[in-house]
């Protein structure tokens, strides 16, 4: 790869070329500081998952009045603080108010691992305790509910279907995670279908996100969960990632990445339906209290790297080196399949784990408890 086309945060490198592919790093203390790269813009608009087929002739996009749009959107945003007592420093981020009684759309990584979540509404300045109604970790989307909220200013939800390359968009959120008045930056839409890989700095887990909107704007940590809006002040995306400050040069300007609002609202509707799926978790998270990995041949189970002291698995006798092979007689082939199986469970349920280890194969009943979103 051409050395000029490489970007860094710390010691992490972002590959580039062809279809946009970005390496991003989640910083839990300030939510998301990410590393991005984009290829050259095509000469004309092109279709993508977030857009419709465009004509060959270039049609100038609608102008965006940054001041008017910011003033219209700002009251419908919140600043989020997530406390993670069990796993270390918490996170700060942003959210979008969907309903007057306190439904808030945000990024999953903002609340991942949080024991408590508090939200400051920008519109009225009040602070609320928030519960996580549900989330889709794969889509990086979560839905919160603010306790005792009412008459909140709400955002206008648009559509990502009609977006076009070069259209001016504005990103607004809790820049730096410091609270106060949300910060807005704007720039042209440069890709309708970016692929990024997120690395969580807390646990080094990776998450691939596809079909992302890319905008050439200096999005910063803390704006994750905030709004990407069009010239009509309609929300067209949920901010998820930003290029790193140290990587911004004349050749590689800052970029922001957002989940298209149509995809985000599909997750919201699934959560509202009350029906979980393999990826969408609803309600309090049930946990075993184990750290597992795929350090085994494919299809042979989820290896326990640690059974956390005082948690259900530890109490039931599981230990590092044990392999979970089934849950309620359903095969567990790897760590991902264990997560999917637990995704449909609720706290206080008892599950039967098939376990192999130093003592041979055994079946272990484990009573799940409530844990942080995972």
Tab-separated table of C-alpha atoms in Angstrom:
chain	number	residue	atom	x	y	z
A	1	UNK	CA	0.000	0.000	0.000
A	2	UNK	CA	1.205	3.551	-0.774
A	3	UNK	CA	2.552	4.946	2.509
A	4	UNK	CA	0.660	8.202	1.892
A	5	UNK	CA	-2.617	6.305	1.948
A	6	UNK	CA	-2.162	4.964	5.465
A	7	UNK	CA	-3.693	6.526	8.565
A	8	UNK	CA	-3.041	5.823	12.201
A	9	UNK	CA	-4.435	6.146	15.685
A	10	UNK	CA	-1.804	5.041	18.116
A	11	UNK	CA	-0.351	1.917	16.542
A	12	UNK	CA	-3.370	0.915	14.483
A	13	UNK	CA	-3.269	0.980	10.686
A	14	UNK	CA	-6.181	1.460	8.269
A	15	UNK	CA	-6.052	-0.454	4.985
A	16	UNK	CA	-7.492	1.304	1.932
A	17	UNK	CA	-8.154	0.929	-1.766
A	18	UNK	CA	-11.084	-0.136	-3.907
A	19	UNK	CA	-14.308	-0.119	-1.959
A	20	UNK	CA	-13.987	2.021	1.139
A	21	UNK	CA	-12.722	-0.061	4.069
A	22	UNK	CA	-11.997	1.597	7.395
A	23	UNK	CA	-10.334	0.486	10.616
A	24	UNK	CA	-11.922	2.230	13.577
A	25	UNK	CA	-11.129	2.224	17.286
A	26	UNK	CA	-13.752	2.669	20.023
A	27	UNK	CA	-12.425	4.675	22.963
A	28	UNK	CA	-14.702	3.852	25.909
A	29	UNK	CA	-13.812	6.925	27.979
A	30	UNK	CA	-14.985	9.340	25.302
A	31	UNK	CA	-17.141	6.878	23.334
A	32	UNK	CA	-15.771	6.606	19.793
A	33	UNK	CA	-12.545	7.880	18.255
A	34	UNK	CA	-12.178	6.200	14.910
A	35	UNK	CA	-9.762	5.976	12.002
A	36	UNK	CA	-11.086	6.390	8.452
A	37	UNK	CA	-10.041	6.435	4.813
A	38	UNK	CA	-12.031	7.215	1.714
A	39	UNK	CA	-11.282	6.749	-1.946
A	40	UNK	CA	-11.676	9.384	-4.645
A	41	UNK	CA	-15.164	10.603	-5.424
A	42	UNK	CA	-16.687	9.282	-8.620
A	43	UNK	CA	-17.521	11.770	-11.365
A	44	UNK	CA	-21.248	11.263	-11.009
A	45	UNK	CA	-23.779	10.019	-8.529
A	46	UNK	CA	-24.119	6.271	-8.139
A	47	UNK	CA	-26.685	3.999	-6.481
A	48	UNK	CA	-26.115	2.284	-3.155
A	49	UNK	CA	-28.021	0.608	-0.312
A	50	UNK	CA	-28.791	4.020	1.186
A	51	UNK	CA	-29.654	5.699	-2.123
A	52	UNK	CA	-31.544	5.184	-5.347
A	53	UNK	CA	-30.231	4.924	-8.868
A	54	UNK	CA	-29.309	8.405	-10.118
A	55	UNK	CA	-29.159	9.813	-13.634
A	56	UNK	CA	-25.826	10.292	-15.361
A	57	UNK	CA	-26.272	14.067	-15.392
A	58	UNK	CA	-25.168	15.681	-12.155
A	59	UNK	CA	-27.946	17.512	-10.301
A	60	UNK	CA	-26.673	20.089	-7.792
A	61	UNK	CA	-27.704	19.156	-4.248
A	62	UNK	CA	-29.943	21.346	-2.121
A	63	UNK	CA	-27.970	23.974	-0.165
A	64	UNK	CA	-27.751	23.529	3.599
A	65	UNK	CA	-28.000	26.479	5.989
A	66	UNK	CA	-25.879	25.186	8.867
A	67	UNK	CA	-27.120	27.766	11.367
A	68	UNK	CA	-30.816	27.172	10.733
A	69	UNK	CA	-30.475	23.392	10.649
A	70	UNK	CA	-28.436	23.322	13.860
A	71	UNK	CA	-30.974	25.491	15.669
A	72	UNK	CA	-33.811	23.223	14.540
A	73	UNK	CA	-32.153	19.941	15.526
A	74	UNK	CA	-30.287	20.818	18.724
A	75	UNK	CA	-33.309	20.794	21.122
A	76	UNK	CA	-34.147	17.211	20.076
A	77	UNK	CA	-30.774	15.816	21.198
A	78	UNK	CA	-29.471	14.463	24.495
A	79	UNK	CA	-26.052	14.045	26.086
A	80	UNK	CA	-25.428	10.555	27.461
A	81	UNK	CA	-23.168	9.401	30.297
A	82	UNK	CA	-22.792	5.657	30.771
A	83	UNK	CA	-21.148	4.291	33.913
A	84	UNK	CA	-19.408	0.912	33.763
A	85	UNK	CA	-18.484	0.055	37.343
A	86	UNK	CA	-17.595	-3.576	36.585
A	87	UNK	CA	-15.477	-3.023	33.475
A	88	UNK	CA	-13.704	0.266	34.129
A	89	UNK	CA	-14.237	3.779	32.703
A	90	UNK	CA	-17.641	4.600	31.295
A	91	UNK	CA	-18.561	6.417	28.123
A	92	UNK	CA	-20.050	9.704	27.016
A	93	UNK	CA	-22.060	10.145	23.871
A	94	UNK	CA	-25.159	11.525	22.214
A	95	UNK	CA	-28.731	10.520	21.481
A	96	UNK	CA	-31.741	11.503	19.375
A	97	UNK	CA	-35.172	11.994	21.002
A	98	UNK	CA	-37.797	9.977	19.128
A	99	UNK	CA	-40.851	10.452	21.357
A	100	UNK	CA	-42.053	13.130	23.746
A	101	UNK	CA	-42.212	10.584	26.598
A	102	UNK	CA	-38.528	9.753	26.361
A	103	UNK	CA	-37.574	7.163	23.735
A	104	UNK	CA	-34.013	7.967	22.674
A	105	UNK	CA	-32.062	6.487	19.760
A	106	UNK	CA	-28.297	6.110	20.199
A	107	UNK	CA	-25.308	3.928	19.287
A	108	UNK	CA	-24.977	0.538	20.973
A	109	UNK	CA	-21.298	1.126	21.758
A	110	UNK	CA	-22.224	4.201	23.811
A	111	UNK	CA	-24.071	2.034	26.364
A	112	UNK	CA	-22.212	-1.267	25.937
A	113	UNK	CA	-21.100	-2.581	29.324
A	114	UNK	CA	-22.884	0.210	31.206
A	115	UNK	CA	-24.269	-0.453	34.680
A	116	UNK	CA	-26.090	2.889	34.775
A	117	UNK	CA	-27.004	5.425	32.094
A	118	UNK	CA	-27.930	9.055	32.741
A	119	UNK	CA	-29.145	11.453	30.068
A	120	UNK	CA	-29.269	15.244	29.923
A	121	UNK	CA	-31.927	16.554	27.582
A	122	UNK	CA	-30.610	19.488	25.572
A	123	UNK	CA	-34.090	20.894	24.988
A	124	UNK	CA	-35.071	21.328	28.647
A	125	UNK	CA	-31.766	20.832	30.494
A	126	UNK	CA	-33.176	18.125	32.786
A	127	UNK	CA	-31.264	14.984	33.784
A	128	UNK	CA	-32.968	11.583	33.528
A	129	UNK	CA	-32.117	8.035	34.496
A	130	UNK	CA	-32.287	5.865	31.394
A	131	UNK	CA	-33.085	2.201	30.866
A	132	UNK	CA	-31.898	0.292	27.806
A	133	UNK	CA	-35.050	-0.985	26.080
A	134	UNK	CA	-33.073	-3.034	23.575
A	135	UNK	CA	-30.162	-3.025	21.176
A	136	UNK	CA	-28.614	-4.577	18.103
A	137	UNK	CA	-24.876	-4.881	18.659
A	138	UNK	CA	-24.287	-5.888	15.029
A	139	UNK	CA	-26.000	-2.745	13.739
A	140	UNK	CA	-24.552	-0.556	16.548
A	141	UNK	CA	-28.008	0.744	17.487
A	142	UNK	CA	-29.684	0.988	20.912
A	143	UNK	CA	-33.002	2.362	22.171
A	144	UNK	CA	-33.281	4.021	25.589
A	145	UNK	CA	-36.226	5.027	27.756
A	146	UNK	CA	-35.956	8.096	29.999
A	147	UNK	CA	-37.702	7.713	33.355
A	148	UNK	CA	-40.544	10.174	34.003
A	149	UNK	CA	-39.888	12.164	30.824
A	150	UNK	CA	-42.678	14.073	29.146
A	151	UNK	CA	-43.188	16.842	26.587
A	152	UNK	CA	-39.663	16.480	25.208
A	153	UNK	CA	-38.844	18.136	21.873
A	154	UNK	CA	-38.548	15.382	19.264
A	155	UNK	CA	-36.457	14.991	16.136
A	156	UNK	CA	-37.877	14.879	12.637
A	157	UNK	CA	-36.985	11.453	11.244
A	158	UNK	CA	-36.294	11.507	7.525
A	159	UNK	CA	-35.193	8.760	5.154
A	160	UNK	CA	-31.788	7.662	3.931
A	161	UNK	CA	-33.241	6.175	0.749
A	162	UNK	CA	-33.014	9.302	-1.391
A	163	UNK	CA	-29.563	10.489	-0.341
A	164	UNK	CA	-27.128	11.422	-3.107
A	165	UNK	CA	-23.369	11.765	-3.260
A	166	UNK	CA	-22.123	15.323	-2.681
A	167	UNK	CA	-25.309	16.233	-0.813
A	168	UNK	CA	-24.424	18.515	2.103
A	169	UNK	CA	-25.193	16.951	5.500
A	170	UNK	CA	-24.707	18.140	9.061
A	171	UNK	CA	-23.476	16.023	11.991
A	172	UNK	CA	-24.346	17.197	15.491
A	173	UNK	CA	-23.682	15.761	18.925
A	174	UNK	CA	-21.818	15.878	22.229
A	175	UNK	CA	-18.328	16.600	20.855
A	176	UNK	CA	-15.599	15.515	23.262
A	177	UNK	CA	-18.169	13.954	25.586
A	178	UNK	CA	-18.066	17.086	27.734
A	179	UNK	CA	-21.806	17.814	27.759
A	180	UNK	CA	-23.341	21.216	27.234
A	181	UNK	CA	-24.467	22.514	23.862
A	182	UNK	CA	-24.067	19.962	21.036
A	183	UNK	CA	-21.495	20.814	18.377
A	184	UNK	CA	-22.330	20.751	14.664
A	185	UNK	CA	-20.056	20.169	11.660
A	186	UNK	CA	-21.073	19.753	8.050
A	187	UNK	CA	-19.738	18.484	4.749
A	188	UNK	CA	-20.660	16.572	1.591
A	189	UNK	CA	-21.817	12.956	1.545
A	190	UNK	CA	-18.908	11.005	0.061
A	191	UNK	CA	-20.089	7.388	0.195
A	192	UNK	CA	-23.396	5.560	0.559
A	193	UNK	CA	-21.932	2.145	1.367
A	194	UNK	CA	-18.799	2.325	3.503
A	195	UNK	CA	-17.588	-0.748	5.388
A	196	UNK	CA	-15.827	-0.242	8.715
A	197	UNK	CA	-14.337	-2.531	11.339
A	198	UNK	CA	-14.559	-1.236	14.917
A	199	UNK	CA	-12.048	-2.294	17.556
A	200	UNK	CA	-13.237	-1.819	21.122
A	201	UNK	CA	-10.282	-0.477	23.090
A	202	UNK	CA	-11.738	-1.896	26.320
A	203	UNK	CA	-11.815	-5.559	25.272
A	204	UNK	CA	-10.200	-5.464	21.787
A	205	UNK	CA	-13.329	-6.980	20.262
A	206	UNK	CA	-13.968	-6.233	16.605
A	207	UNK	CA	-17.238	-5.286	14.968
A	208	UNK	CA	-17.861	-5.010	11.228
A	209	UNK	CA	-20.424	-2.431	10.127
A	210	UNK	CA	-21.564	-2.305	6.512
A	211	UNK	CA	-23.668	0.070	4.458
A	212	UNK	CA	-22.493	3.111	6.396
A	213	UNK	CA	-22.911	6.686	5.229
A	214	UNK	CA	-19.638	8.612	4.959
A	215	UNK	CA	-19.550	12.394	5.204
A	216	UNK	CA	-16.526	14.658	4.825
A	217	UNK	CA	-16.954	16.444	8.156
A	218	UNK	CA	-14.784	16.722	11.263
A	219	UNK	CA	-16.887	14.467	13.509
A	220	UNK	CA	-15.247	13.979	16.908
A	221	UNK	CA	-15.428	11.575	19.888
A	222	UNK	CA	-18.631	11.978	21.866
A	223	UNK	CA	-20.798	12.688	18.842
A	224	UNK	CA	-21.517	8.962	18.485
A	225	UNK	CA	-25.256	8.421	18.759
A	226	UNK	CA	-25.870	11.940	17.510
A	227	UNK	CA	-27.729	12.998	14.398
A	228	UNK	CA	-26.690	13.218	10.776
A	229	UNK	CA	-29.249	15.561	9.203
A	230	UNK	CA	-30.106	16.974	5.790
A	231	UNK	CA	-30.936	20.491	4.606
A	232	UNK	CA	-34.521	20.072	5.897
A	233	UNK	CA	-33.240	19.289	9.438
A	234	UNK	CA	-34.480	15.702	9.056
A	235	UNK	CA	-32.398	12.929	10.633
A	236	UNK	CA	-30.933	10.680	7.920
A	237	UNK	CA	-28.326	8.823	9.986
A	238	UNK	CA	-27.025	7.970	13.462
A	239	UNK	CA	-23.379	8.973	13.922
A	240	UNK	CA	-21.234	5.942	14.701
A	241	UNK	CA	-17.615	6.744	13.894
A	242	UNK	CA	-15.130	9.463	13.011
A	243	UNK	CA	-11.654	9.677	11.571
A	244	UNK	CA	-8.910	10.169	14.154
A	245	UNK	CA	-7.572	13.615	14.933
A	246	UNK	CA	-3.994	12.519	14.346
A	247	UNK	CA	-4.822	11.249	10.859
A	248	UNK	CA	-6.345	14.448	9.492
A	249	UNK	CA	-4.208	16.003	6.756
A	250	UNK	CA	-4.826	17.912	3.559
A	251	UNK	CA	-4.729	14.632	1.640
A	252	UNK	CA	-6.908	12.801	4.170
A	253	UNK	CA	-9.530	15.182	5.569
A	254	UNK	CA	-11.764	14.239	8.465
A	255	UNK	CA	-14.615	11.837	7.766
A	256	UNK	CA	-17.637	10.803	9.780
A	257	UNK	CA	-19.623	7.569	9.483
A	258	UNK	CA	-23.287	7.007	10.284
A	259	UNK	CA	-25.826	4.184	10.300
A	260	UNK	CA	-28.523	5.064	7.717
A	261	UNK	CA	-31.677	6.094	9.543
A	262	UNK	CA	-33.822	3.586	7.653
A	263	UNK	CA	-31.667	0.745	9.020
A	264	UNK	CA	-31.654	2.255	12.503
A	265	UNK	CA	-35.437	2.625	12.594
A	266	UNK	CA	-35.897	-1.013	11.545
A	267	UNK	CA	-34.038	-1.956	14.725
A	268	UNK	CA	-36.201	0.468	16.723
A	269	UNK	CA	-39.389	-1.078	15.335
A	270	UNK	CA	-38.125	-4.568	16.168
A	271	UNK	CA	-37.409	-3.496	19.756
A	272	UNK	CA	-40.834	-1.865	20.036
A	273	UNK	CA	-42.440	-5.101	18.827
A	274	UNK	CA	-41.077	-6.906	21.876
A	275	UNK	CA	-39.830	-9.819	19.781
A	276	UNK	CA	-36.100	-10.589	19.985
A	277	UNK	CA	-34.096	-11.929	17.056
A	278	UNK	CA	-30.641	-13.438	16.703
A	279	UNK	CA	-29.199	-9.897	16.704
A	280	UNK	CA	-31.820	-7.728	18.438
A	281	UNK	CA	-31.897	-8.028	22.223
A	282	UNK	CA	-34.923	-6.688	24.103
A	283	UNK	CA	-35.102	-5.707	27.760
A	284	UNK	CA	-32.549	-6.326	30.523
A	285	UNK	CA	-29.524	-8.361	29.486
A	286	UNK	CA	-29.182	-11.845	30.978
A	287	UNK	CA	-25.623	-12.840	31.769
A	288	UNK	CA	-23.642	-15.910	32.762
A	289	UNK	CA	-20.671	-13.870	33.934
A	290	UNK	CA	-18.074	-15.496	31.689
A	291	UNK	CA	-15.541	-14.313	29.161
A	292	UNK	CA	-15.473	-16.738	26.247
A	293	UNK	CA	-13.451	-17.061	23.051
A	294	UNK	CA	-13.260	-19.042	19.826
A	295	UNK	CA	-9.826	-20.455	20.646
A	296	UNK	CA	-10.974	-23.902	19.514
A	297	UNK	CA	-11.546	-25.740	16.216
A	298	UNK	CA	-14.673	-24.476	14.498
A	299	UNK	CA	-17.903	-26.003	15.789
A	300	UNK	CA	-16.533	-27.424	19.029
A	301	UNK	CA	-17.910	-24.900	21.525
A	302	UNK	CA	-17.149	-21.665	23.352
A	303	UNK	CA	-14.039	-21.791	25.511
A	304	UNK	CA	-14.309	-20.157	28.938
A	305	UNK	CA	-11.362	-17.786	29.374
A	306	UNK	CA	-12.643	-16.521	32.722
A	307	UNK	CA	-15.556	-17.201	35.053
A	308	UNK	CA	-16.006	-13.901	36.874
A	309	UNK	CA	-15.930	-14.217	40.664
A	310	UNK	CA	-19.369	-14.072	42.273
A	311	UNK	CA	-21.228	-14.349	38.950
A	312	UNK	CA	-23.581	-17.244	38.004
A	313	UNK	CA	-21.103	-19.374	36.050
A	314	UNK	CA	-18.463	-19.100	38.783
A	315	UNK	CA	-21.020	-20.042	41.430
A	316	UNK	CA	-22.054	-23.046	39.307
A	317	UNK	CA	-18.464	-24.284	39.191
A	318	UNK	CA	-17.308	-23.239	35.715
A	319	UNK	CA	-13.648	-22.312	35.390
A	320	UNK	CA	-11.143	-21.146	32.805
A	321	UNK	CA	-10.521	-23.903	30.256
A	322	UNK	CA	-14.030	-25.344	30.381
A	323	UNK	CA	-15.853	-25.503	27.060
A	324	UNK	CA	-19.568	-24.707	26.773
A	325	UNK	CA	-20.986	-27.058	24.130
A	326	UNK	CA	-24.752	-26.611	24.569
A	327	UNK	CA	-27.430	-24.468	26.171
A	328	UNK	CA	-30.737	-26.169	26.967
A	329	UNK	CA	-29.761	-29.046	24.653
A	330	UNK	CA	-29.087	-26.682	21.708
A	331	UNK	CA	-25.566	-26.926	20.330
A	332	UNK	CA	-23.159	-24.088	21.082
A	333	UNK	CA	-20.620	-24.148	18.282
A	334	UNK	CA	-18.629	-21.029	19.177
A	335	UNK	CA	-18.702	-17.832	21.233
A	336	UNK	CA	-21.044	-16.134	18.775
A	337	UNK	CA	-23.640	-18.911	18.966
A	338	UNK	CA	-23.555	-18.702	22.785
A	339	UNK	CA	-24.214	-14.966	22.573
A	340	UNK	CA	-27.133	-15.562	20.204
A	341	UNK	CA	-28.605	-18.192	22.533
A	342	UNK	CA	-28.357	-15.856	25.533
A	343	UNK	CA	-29.794	-12.998	23.475
A	344	UNK	CA	-33.277	-14.522	23.822
A	345	UNK	CA	-32.983	-15.203	27.556
A	346	UNK	CA	-34.043	-13.049	30.487
A	347	UNK	CA	-32.568	-12.474	33.945
A	348	UNK	CA	-33.712	-15.004	36.593
A	349	UNK	CA	-34.154	-17.779	34.021
A	350	UNK	CA	-32.244	-20.998	34.685
A	351	UNK	CA	-30.447	-22.603	31.751
A	352	UNK	CA	-28.728	-25.975	31.407
A	353	UNK	CA	-25.210	-25.746	30.077
A	354	UNK	CA	-23.444	-28.685	28.488
A	355	UNK	CA	-19.817	-28.352	29.628
A	356	UNK	CA	-16.631	-30.300	28.973
A	357	UNK	CA	-13.457	-29.841	30.975
A	358	UNK	CA	-10.931	-31.493	33.229
A	359	UNK	CA	-13.684	-33.465	34.940
A	360	UNK	CA	-15.183	-34.723	31.675
A	361	UNK	CA	-18.588	-33.873	30.229
A	362	UNK	CA	-21.324	-32.632	32.535
A	363	UNK	CA	-24.592	-30.675	32.560
A	364	UNK	CA	-24.632	-27.593	34.773
A	365	UNK	CA	-27.769	-25.614	35.733
A	366	UNK	CA	-27.058	-21.877	35.893
A	367	UNK	CA	-29.435	-19.141	37.090
A	368	UNK	CA	-28.928	-16.052	34.916
A	369	UNK	CA	-28.788	-12.572	36.411
A	370	UNK	CA	-29.124	-9.082	34.957
A	371	UNK	CA	-25.970	-7.641	33.506
A	372	UNK	CA	-24.879	-4.675	31.398
A	373	UNK	CA	-25.666	-4.534	27.660
A	374	UNK	CA	-23.146	-6.649	25.790
